[in-house]
PDB file of C-alpha atoms in Angstrom:
ATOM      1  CA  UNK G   1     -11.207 -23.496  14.881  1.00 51.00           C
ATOM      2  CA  UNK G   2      -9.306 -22.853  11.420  1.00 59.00           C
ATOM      3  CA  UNK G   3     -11.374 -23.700   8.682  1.00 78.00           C
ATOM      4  CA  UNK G   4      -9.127 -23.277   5.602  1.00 91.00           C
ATOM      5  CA  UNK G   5      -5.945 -21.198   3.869  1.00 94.00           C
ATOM      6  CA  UNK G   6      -5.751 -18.568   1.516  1.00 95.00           C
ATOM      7  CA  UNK G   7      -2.016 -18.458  -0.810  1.00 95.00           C
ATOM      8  CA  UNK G   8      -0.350 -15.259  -1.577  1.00 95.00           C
ATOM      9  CA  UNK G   9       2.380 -14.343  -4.167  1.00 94.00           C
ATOM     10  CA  UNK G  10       4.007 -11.135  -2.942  1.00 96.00           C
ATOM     11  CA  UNK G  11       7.014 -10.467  -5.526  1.00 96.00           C
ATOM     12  CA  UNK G  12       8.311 -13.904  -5.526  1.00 93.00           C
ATOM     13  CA  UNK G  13       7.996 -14.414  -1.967  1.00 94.00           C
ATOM     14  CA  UNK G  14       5.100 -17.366  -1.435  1.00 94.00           C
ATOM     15  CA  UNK G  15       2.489 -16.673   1.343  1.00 95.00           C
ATOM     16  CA  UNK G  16       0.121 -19.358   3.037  1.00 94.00           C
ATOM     17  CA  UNK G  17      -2.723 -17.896   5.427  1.00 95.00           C
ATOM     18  CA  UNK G  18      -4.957 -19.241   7.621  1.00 95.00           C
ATOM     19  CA  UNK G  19      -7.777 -18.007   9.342  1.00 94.00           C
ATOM     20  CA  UNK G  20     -11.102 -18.352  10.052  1.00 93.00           C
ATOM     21  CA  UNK G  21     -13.425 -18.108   7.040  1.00 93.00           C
ATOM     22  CA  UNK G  22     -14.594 -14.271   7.009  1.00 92.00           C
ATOM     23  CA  UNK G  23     -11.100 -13.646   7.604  1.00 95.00           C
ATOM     24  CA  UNK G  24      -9.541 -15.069   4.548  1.00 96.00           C
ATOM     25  CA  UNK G  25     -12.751 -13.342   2.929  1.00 96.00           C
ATOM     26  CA  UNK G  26     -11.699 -10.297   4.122  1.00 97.00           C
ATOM     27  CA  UNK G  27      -7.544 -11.232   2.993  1.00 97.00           C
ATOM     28  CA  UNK G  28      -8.999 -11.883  -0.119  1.00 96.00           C
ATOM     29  CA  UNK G  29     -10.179  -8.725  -0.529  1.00 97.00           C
ATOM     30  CA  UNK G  30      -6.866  -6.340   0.856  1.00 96.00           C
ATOM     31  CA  UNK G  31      -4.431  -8.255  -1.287  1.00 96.00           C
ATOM     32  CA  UNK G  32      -6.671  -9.413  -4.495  1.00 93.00           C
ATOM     33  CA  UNK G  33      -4.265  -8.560  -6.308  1.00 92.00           C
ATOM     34  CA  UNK G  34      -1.632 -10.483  -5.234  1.00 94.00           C
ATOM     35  CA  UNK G  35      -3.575 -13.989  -4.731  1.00 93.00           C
ATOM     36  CA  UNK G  36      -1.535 -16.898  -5.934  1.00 92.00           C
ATOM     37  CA  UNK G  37      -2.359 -18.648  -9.181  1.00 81.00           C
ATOM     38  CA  UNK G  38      -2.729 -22.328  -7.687  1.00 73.00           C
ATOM     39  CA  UNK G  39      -1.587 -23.579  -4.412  1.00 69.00           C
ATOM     40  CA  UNK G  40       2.053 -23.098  -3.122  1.00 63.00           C
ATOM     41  CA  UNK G  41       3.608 -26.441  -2.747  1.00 73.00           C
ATOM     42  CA  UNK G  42       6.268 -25.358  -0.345  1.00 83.00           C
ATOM     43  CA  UNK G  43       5.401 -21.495   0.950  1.00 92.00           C
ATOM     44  CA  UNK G  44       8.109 -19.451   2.293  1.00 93.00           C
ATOM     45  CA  UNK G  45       6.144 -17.953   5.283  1.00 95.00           C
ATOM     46  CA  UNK G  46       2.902 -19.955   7.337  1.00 95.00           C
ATOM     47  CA  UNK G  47       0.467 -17.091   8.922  1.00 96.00           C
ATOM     48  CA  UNK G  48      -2.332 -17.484  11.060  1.00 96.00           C
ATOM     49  CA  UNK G  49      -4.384 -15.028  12.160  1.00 95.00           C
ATOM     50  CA  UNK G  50      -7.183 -14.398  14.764  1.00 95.00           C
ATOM     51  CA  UNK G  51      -9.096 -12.123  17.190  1.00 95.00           C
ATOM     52  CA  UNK G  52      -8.478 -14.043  20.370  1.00 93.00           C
ATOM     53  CA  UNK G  53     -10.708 -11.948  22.183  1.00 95.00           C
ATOM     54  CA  UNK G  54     -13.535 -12.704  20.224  1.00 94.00           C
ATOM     55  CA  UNK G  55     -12.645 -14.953  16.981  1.00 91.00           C
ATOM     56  CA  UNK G  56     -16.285 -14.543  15.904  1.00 92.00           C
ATOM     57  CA  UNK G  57     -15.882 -10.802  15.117  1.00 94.00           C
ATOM     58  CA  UNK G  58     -12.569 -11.546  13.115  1.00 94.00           C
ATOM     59  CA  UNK G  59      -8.870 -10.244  12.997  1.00 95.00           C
ATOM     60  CA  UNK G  60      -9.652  -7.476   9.911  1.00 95.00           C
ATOM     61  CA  UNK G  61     -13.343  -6.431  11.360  1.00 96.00           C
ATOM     62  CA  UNK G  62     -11.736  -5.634  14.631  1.00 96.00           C
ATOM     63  CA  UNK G  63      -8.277  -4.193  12.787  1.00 94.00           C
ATOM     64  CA  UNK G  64     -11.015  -1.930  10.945  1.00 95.00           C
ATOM     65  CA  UNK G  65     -13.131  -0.909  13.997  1.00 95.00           C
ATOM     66  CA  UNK G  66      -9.962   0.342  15.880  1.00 93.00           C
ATOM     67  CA  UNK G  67     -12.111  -1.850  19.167  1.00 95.00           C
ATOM     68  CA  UNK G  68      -8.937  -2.708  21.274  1.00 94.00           C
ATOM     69  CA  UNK G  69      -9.560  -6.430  20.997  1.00 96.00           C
ATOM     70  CA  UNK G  70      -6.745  -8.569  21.207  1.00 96.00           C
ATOM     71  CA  UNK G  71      -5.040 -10.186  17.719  1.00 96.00           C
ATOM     72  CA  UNK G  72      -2.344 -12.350  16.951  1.00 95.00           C
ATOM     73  CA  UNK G  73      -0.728 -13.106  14.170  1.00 95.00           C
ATOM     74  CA  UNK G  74       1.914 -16.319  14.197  1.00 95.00           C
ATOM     75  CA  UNK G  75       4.332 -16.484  11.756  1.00 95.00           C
ATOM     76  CA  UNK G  76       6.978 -19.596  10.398  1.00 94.00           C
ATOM     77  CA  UNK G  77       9.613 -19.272   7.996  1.00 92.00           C
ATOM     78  CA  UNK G  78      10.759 -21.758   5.894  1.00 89.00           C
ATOM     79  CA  UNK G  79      14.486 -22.037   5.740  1.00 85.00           C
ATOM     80  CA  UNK G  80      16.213 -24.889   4.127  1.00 81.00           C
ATOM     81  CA  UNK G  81      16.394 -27.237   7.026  1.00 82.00           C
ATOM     82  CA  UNK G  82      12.694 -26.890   7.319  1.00 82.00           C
ATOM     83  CA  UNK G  83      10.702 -24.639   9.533  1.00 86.00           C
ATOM     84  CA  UNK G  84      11.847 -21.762  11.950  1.00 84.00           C
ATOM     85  CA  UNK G  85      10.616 -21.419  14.947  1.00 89.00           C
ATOM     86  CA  UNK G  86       6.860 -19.726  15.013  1.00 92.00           C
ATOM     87  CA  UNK G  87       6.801 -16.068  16.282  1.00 92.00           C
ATOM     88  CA  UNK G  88       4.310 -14.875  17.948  1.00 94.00           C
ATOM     89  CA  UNK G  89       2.913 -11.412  18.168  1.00 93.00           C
ATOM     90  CA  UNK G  90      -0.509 -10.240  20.408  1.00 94.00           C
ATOM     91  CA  UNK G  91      -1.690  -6.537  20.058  1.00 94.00           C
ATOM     92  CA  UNK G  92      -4.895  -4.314  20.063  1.00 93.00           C
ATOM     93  CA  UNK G  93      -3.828  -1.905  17.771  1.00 87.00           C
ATOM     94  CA  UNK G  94      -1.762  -2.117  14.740  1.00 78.00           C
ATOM     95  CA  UNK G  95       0.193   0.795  15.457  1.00 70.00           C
ATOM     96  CA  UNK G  96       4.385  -0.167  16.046  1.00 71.00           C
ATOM     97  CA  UNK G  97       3.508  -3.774  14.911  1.00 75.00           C
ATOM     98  CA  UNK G  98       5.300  -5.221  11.746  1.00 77.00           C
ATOM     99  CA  UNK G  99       2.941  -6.432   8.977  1.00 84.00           C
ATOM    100  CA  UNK G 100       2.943  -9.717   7.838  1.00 86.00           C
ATOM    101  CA  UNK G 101       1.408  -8.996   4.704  1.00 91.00           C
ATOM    102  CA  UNK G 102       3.179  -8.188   2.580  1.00 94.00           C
ATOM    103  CA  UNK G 103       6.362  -9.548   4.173  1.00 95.00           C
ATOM    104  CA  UNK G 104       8.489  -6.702   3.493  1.00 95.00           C
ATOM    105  CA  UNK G 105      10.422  -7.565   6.933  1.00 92.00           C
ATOM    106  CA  UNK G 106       9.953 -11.417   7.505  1.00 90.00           C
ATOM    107  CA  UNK G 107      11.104 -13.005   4.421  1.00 92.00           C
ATOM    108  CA  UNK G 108      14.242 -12.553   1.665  1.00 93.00           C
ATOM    109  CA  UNK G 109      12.515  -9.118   0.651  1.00 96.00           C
ATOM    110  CA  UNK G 110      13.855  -7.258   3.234  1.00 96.00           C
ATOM    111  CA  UNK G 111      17.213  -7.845   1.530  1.00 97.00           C
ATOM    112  CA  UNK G 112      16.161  -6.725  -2.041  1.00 97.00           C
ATOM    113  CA  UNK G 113      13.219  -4.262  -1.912  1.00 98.00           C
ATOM    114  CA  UNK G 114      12.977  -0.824  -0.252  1.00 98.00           C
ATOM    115  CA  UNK G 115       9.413   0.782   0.696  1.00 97.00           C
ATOM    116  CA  UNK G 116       8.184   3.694   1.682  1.00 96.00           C
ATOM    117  CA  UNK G 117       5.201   5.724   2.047  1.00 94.00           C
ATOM    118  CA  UNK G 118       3.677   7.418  -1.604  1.00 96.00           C
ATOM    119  CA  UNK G 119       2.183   6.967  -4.626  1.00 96.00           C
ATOM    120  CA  UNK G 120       3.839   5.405  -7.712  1.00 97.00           C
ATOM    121  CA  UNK G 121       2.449   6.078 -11.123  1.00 96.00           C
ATOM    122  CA  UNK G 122       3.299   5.676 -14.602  1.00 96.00           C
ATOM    123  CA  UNK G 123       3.528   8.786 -16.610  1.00 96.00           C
ATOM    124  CA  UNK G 124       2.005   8.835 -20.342  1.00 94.00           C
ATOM    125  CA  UNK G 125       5.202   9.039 -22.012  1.00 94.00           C
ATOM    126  CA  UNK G 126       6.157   5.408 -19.824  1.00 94.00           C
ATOM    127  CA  UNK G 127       8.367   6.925 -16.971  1.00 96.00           C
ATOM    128  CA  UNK G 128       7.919   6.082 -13.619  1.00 97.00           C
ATOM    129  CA  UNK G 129       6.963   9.009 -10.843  1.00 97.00           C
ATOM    130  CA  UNK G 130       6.710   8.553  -7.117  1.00 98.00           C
ATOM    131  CA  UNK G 131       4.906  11.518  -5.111  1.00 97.00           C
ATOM    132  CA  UNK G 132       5.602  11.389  -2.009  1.00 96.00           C
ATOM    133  CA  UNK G 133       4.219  14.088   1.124  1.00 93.00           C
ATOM    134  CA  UNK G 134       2.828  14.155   4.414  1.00 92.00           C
ATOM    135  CA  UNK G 135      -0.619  11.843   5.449  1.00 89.00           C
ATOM    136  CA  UNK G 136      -3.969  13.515   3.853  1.00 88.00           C
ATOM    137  CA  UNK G 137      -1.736  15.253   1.756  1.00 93.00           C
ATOM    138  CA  UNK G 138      -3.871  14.543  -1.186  1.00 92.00           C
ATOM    139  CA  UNK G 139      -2.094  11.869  -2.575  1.00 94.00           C
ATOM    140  CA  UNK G 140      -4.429   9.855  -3.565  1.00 93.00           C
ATOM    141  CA  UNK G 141      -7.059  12.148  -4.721  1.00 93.00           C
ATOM    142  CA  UNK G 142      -4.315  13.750  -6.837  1.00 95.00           C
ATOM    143  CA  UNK G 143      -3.475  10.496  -8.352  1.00 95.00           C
ATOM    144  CA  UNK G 144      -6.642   9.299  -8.987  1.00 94.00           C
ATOM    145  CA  UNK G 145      -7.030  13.314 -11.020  1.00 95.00           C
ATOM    146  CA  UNK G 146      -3.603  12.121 -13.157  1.00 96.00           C
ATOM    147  CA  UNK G 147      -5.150   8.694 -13.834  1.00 95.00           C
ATOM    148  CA  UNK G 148      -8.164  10.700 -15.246  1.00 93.00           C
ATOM    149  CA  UNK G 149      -5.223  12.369 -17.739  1.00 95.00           C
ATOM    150  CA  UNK G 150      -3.661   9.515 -19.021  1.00 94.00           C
ATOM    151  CA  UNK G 151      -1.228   8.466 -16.071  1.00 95.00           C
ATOM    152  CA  UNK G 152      -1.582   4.887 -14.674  1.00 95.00           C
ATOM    153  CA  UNK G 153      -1.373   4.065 -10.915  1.00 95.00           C
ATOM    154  CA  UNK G 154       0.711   1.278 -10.222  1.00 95.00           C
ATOM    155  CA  UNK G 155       0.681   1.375  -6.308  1.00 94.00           C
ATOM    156  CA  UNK G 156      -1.494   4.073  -3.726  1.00 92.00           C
ATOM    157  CA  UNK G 157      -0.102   3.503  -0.610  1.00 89.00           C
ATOM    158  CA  UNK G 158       3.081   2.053  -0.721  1.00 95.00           C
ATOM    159  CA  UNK G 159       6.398   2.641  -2.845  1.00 97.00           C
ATOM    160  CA  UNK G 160       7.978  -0.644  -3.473  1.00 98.00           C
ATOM    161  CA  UNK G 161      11.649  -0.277  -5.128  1.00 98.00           C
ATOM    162  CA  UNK G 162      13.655  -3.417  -6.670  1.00 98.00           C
ATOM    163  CA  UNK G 163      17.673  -3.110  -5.621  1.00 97.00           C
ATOM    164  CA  UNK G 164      18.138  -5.373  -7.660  1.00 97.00           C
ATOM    165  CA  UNK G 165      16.193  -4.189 -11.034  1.00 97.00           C
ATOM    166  CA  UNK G 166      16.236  -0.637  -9.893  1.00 97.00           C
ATOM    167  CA  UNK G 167      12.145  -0.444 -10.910  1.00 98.00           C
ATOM    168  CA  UNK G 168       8.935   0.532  -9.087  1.00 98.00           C
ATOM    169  CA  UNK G 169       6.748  -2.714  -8.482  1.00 97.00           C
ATOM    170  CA  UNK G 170       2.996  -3.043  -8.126  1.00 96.00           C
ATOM    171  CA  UNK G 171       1.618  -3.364  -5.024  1.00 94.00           C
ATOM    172  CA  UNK G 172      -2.412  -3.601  -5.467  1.00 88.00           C
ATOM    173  CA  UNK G 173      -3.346  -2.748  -2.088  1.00 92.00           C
ATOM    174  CA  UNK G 174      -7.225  -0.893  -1.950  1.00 96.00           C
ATOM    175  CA  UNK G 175      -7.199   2.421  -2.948  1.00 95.00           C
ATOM    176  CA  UNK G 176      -9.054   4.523  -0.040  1.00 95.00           C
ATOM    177  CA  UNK G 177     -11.324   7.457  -0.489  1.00 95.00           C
ATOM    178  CA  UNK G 178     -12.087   9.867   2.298  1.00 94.00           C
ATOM    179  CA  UNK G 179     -13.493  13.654   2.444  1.00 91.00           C
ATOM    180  CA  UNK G 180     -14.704  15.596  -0.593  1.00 91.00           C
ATOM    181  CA  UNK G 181     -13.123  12.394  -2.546  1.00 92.00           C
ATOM    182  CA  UNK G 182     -15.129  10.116  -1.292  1.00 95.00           C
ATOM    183  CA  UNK G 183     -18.281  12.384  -1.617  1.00 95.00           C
ATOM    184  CA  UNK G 184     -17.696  12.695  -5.269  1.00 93.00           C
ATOM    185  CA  UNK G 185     -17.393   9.208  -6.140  1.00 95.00           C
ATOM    186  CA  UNK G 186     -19.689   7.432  -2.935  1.00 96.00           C
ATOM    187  CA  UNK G 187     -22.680   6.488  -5.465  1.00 97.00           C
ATOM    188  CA  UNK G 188     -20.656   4.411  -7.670  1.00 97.00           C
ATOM    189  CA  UNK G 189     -18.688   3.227  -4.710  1.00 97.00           C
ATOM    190  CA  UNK G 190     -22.037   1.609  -2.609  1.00 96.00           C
ATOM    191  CA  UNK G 191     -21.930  -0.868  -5.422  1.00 97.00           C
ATOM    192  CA  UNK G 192     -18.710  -2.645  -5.505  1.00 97.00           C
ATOM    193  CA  UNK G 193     -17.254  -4.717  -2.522  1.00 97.00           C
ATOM    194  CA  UNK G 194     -15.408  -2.133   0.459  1.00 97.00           C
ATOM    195  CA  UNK G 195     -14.637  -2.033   3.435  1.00 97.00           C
ATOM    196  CA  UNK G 196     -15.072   1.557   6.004  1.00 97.00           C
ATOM    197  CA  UNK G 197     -13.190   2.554   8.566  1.00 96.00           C
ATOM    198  CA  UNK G 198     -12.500   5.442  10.503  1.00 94.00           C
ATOM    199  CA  UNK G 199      -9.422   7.969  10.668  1.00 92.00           C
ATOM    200  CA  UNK G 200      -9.298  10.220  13.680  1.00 90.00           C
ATOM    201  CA  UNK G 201      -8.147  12.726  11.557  1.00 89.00           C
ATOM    202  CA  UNK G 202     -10.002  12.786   8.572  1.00 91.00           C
ATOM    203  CA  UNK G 203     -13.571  10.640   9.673  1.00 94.00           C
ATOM    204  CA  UNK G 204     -15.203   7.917   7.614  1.00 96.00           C
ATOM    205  CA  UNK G 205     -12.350   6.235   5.120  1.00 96.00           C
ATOM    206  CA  UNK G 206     -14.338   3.888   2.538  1.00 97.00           C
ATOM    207  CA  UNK G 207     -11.434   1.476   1.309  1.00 97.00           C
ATOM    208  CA  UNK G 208     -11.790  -0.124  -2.696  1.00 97.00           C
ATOM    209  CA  UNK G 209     -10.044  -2.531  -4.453  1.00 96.00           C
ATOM    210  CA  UNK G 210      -7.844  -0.857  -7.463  1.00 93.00           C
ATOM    211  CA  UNK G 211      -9.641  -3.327 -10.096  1.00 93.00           C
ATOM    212  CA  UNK G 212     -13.118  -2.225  -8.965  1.00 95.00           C
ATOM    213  CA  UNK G 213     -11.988   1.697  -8.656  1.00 94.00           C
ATOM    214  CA  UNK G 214      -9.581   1.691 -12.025  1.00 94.00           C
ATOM    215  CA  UNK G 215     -11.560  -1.340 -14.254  1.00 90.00           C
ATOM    216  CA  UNK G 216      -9.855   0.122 -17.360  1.00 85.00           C
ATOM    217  CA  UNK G 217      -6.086  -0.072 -15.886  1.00 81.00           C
ATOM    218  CA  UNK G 218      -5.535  -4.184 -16.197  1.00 72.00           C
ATOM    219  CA  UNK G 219      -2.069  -4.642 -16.496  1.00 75.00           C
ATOM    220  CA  UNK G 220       0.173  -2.669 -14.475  1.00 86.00           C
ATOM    221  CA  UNK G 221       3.661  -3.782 -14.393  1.00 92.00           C
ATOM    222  CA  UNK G 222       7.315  -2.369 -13.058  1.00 96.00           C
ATOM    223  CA  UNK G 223       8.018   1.244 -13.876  1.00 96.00           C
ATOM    224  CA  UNK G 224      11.972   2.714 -13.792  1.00 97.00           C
ATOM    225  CA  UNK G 225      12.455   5.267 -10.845  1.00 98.00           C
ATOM    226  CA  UNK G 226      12.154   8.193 -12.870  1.00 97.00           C
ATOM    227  CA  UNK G 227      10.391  11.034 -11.220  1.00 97.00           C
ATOM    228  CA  UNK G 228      10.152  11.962  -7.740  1.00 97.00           C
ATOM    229  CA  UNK G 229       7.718  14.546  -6.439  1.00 97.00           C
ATOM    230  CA  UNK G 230       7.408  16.332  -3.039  1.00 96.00           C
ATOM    231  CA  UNK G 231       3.855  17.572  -2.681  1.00 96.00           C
ATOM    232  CA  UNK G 232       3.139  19.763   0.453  1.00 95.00           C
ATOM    233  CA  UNK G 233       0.321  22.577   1.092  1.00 94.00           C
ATOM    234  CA  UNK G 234       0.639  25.492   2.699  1.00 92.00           C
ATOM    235  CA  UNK G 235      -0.466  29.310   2.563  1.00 84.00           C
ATOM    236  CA  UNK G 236      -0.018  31.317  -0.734  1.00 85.00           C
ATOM    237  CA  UNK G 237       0.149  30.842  -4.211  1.00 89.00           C
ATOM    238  CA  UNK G 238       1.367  27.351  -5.946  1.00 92.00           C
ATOM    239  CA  UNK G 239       4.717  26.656  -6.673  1.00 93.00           C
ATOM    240  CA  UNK G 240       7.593  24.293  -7.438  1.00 94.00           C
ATOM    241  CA  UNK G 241      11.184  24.157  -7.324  1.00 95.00           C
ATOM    242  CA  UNK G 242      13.832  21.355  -7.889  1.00 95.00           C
ATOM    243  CA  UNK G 243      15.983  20.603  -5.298  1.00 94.00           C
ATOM    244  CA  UNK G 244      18.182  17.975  -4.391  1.00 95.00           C
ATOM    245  CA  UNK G 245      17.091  14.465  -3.256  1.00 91.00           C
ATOM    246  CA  UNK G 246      17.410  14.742   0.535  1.00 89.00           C
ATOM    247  CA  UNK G 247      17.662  11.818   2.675  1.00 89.00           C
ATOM    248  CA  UNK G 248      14.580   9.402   2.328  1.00 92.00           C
ATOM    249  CA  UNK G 249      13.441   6.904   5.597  1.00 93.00           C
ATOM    250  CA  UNK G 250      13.235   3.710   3.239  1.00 96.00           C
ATOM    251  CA  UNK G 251      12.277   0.800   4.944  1.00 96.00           C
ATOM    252  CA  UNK G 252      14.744  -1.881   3.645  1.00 97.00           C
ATOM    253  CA  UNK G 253      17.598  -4.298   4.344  1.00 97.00           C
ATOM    254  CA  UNK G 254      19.098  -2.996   1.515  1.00 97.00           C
ATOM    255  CA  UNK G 255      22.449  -1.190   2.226  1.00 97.00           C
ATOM    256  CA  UNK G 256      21.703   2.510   2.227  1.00 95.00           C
ATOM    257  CA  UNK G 257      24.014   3.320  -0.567  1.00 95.00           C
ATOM    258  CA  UNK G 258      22.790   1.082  -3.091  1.00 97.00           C
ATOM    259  CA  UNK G 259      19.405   2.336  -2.614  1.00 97.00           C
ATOM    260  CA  UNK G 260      20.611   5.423  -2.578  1.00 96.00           C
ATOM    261  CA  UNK G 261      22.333   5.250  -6.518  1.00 96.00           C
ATOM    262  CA  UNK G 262      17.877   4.297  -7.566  1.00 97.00           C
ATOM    263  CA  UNK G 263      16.554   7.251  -6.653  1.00 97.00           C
ATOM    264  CA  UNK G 264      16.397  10.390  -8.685  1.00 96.00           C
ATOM    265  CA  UNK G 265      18.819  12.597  -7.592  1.00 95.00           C
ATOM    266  CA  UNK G 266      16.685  15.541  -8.190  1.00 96.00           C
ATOM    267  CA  UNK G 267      13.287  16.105  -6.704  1.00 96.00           C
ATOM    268  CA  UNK G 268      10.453  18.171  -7.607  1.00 96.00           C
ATOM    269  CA  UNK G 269       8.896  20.123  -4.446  1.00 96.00           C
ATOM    270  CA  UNK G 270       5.607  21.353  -5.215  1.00 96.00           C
ATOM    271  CA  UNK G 271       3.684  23.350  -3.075  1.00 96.00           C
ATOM    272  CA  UNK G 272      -0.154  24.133  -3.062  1.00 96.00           C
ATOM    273  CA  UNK G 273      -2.787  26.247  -0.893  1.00 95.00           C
ATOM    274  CA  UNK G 274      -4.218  24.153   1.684  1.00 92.00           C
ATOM    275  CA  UNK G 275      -7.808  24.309   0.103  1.00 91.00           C
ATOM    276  CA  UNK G 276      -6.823  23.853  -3.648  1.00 93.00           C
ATOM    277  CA  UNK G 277      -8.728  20.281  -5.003  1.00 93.00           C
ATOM    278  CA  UNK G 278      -7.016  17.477  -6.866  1.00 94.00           C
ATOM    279  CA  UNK G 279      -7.030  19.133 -10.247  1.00 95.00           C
ATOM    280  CA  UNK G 280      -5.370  22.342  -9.134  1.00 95.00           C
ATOM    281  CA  UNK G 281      -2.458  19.883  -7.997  1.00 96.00           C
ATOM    282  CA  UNK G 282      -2.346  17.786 -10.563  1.00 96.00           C
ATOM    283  CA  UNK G 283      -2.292  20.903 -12.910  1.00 96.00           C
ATOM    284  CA  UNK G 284       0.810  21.998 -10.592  1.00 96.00           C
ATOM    285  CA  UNK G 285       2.599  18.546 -10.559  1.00 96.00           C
ATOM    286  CA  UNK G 286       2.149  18.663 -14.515  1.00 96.00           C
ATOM    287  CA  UNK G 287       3.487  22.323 -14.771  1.00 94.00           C
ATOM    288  CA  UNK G 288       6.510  21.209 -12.981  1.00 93.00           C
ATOM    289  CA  UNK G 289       7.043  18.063 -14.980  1.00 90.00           C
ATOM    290  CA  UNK G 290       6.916  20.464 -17.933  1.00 87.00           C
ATOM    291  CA  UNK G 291       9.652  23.045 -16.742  1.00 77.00           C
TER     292      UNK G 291
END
């Protein structure tokens, strides 16, 4: 049985949903930073989630434990003569299946933003950089080196682009640390709420909320598309070279050529040895900022 609702604000788009009560503990927790100020009097999108094969284990504990259960998430839009009809989707791993949250594809988002997977930041002299690279890349170890140096991180995981502003928004999704990362900082991370889970390819992932792993960053508002880094690793010595933007995958509604006139139309490629550690390539990405 549903016990209650959680309400979402995801860049204007209104999101009511209901669960059973460690679930919406657990929502809570994955988009914090995006919980509504008071209760949406008309959302745009209804979801409910469960584990139907076992609701007492929960829709995010088994999304976590990779355990093959069966979920569902059913999803309404509102349109203006009322309700749409409910989709419903069933699945046991979350691999090929659209997220609800945030509603990139199910709402009027998916005709004004454009995401993709990278890191946005802020630099310290206020423009806006996006690195971008292959998983366990060192994305987020690297960013979390540049936040050390005066950069702010305004989203980890996800690039979020405005057609219509042309900026970078926030997305405050949890920031997760794996490998030597998370071996550095595990002490400090024991005592703040997370949540684990595991990566075949890199083990035990320990996932934090940003305002528990950056306290001192508050505020982090839209950035201009200013920057846009390539990092990759392979053998040799660092380097970096600018290049021309190539085609970028964005995941959007958005005709392509309109996204297209946002984005840099240079980009920074920097390469690094496969072993060096954050501040090696954060000492590269600054060199090539600097060039």
């Amino acid at each position: 049985m549903k016990v209650g609702y959680v309400d979402f604000n995801f860049f204007g788009q209104s999101v009511r949903m209901s669960g059973e009560e460690h679930d919406l503990v657990d929502a809570r927790f994955f988009y914090s930073g995006h919980l509504a100020m008071s209760d949406a009097d008309a959302p745009d999108l209804l979801v409910d989630i469960s584990c139907c094969d076992l609701p007492q284990r929960g829709f995010f504990t088994s999304l976590l434990a990779k355990d093959r259960l069966r979920k569902r998430i059913r999803l309404s839009a509102r349109t203006e003569e009322g309700w749409g009809e409910p989709r419903t989707t069933e699945f046991t791993s979350w691999s090929g299946v659209s997220s609800p949250l945030p509603p990139f594809r199910d709402s009027s988002l998916w005709r004004r933003v454009a995401t993709y997977s990278g890191t946005t930041m802020t630099m310290p002299d206020g423009r806006g950089m996006v690195i971008t690279g292959n998983n366990y890349v060192g994305k987020t170890a690297t960013s979390l080196q540049l936040h050390e140096r005066g950069y702010g991180l305004i989203s980890d995981s996800v690039v979020v682009l405005d057609s219509e502003s042309g900026e970078l928004l926030p997305y405050l999704s949890p920031i997760g640390y794996r490998r030597e990362n998370l071996r550095r900082n595990y002490d400090w991370i024991s005592t703040v709420p997370h949540r684990e889970t595991i990566s075949p390819d890199t083990g035990l992932v320990v996932l934090v909320r940003p305002e528990d792993a950056l306290p001192e960053q508050s505020e982090r508002d839209p950035v201009p598309f200013d920057v846009l880094v390539h990092l990759r690793r392979a053998g040799g010595e660092s380097s970096s070279t600018v290049l021309s933007t190539p085609d970028i995958g964005w995941y959007t509604g958005v005709p392509r050529n309109v996204v297209d006139s946002l984005v840099p139309q240079n980009i920074h490629a920097v390469t690094v040895p496969e072993n060096a550690p954050p501040d090696e390539v954060a000492d590269q990405i600054e060199k090539a900022m600097a060039s």
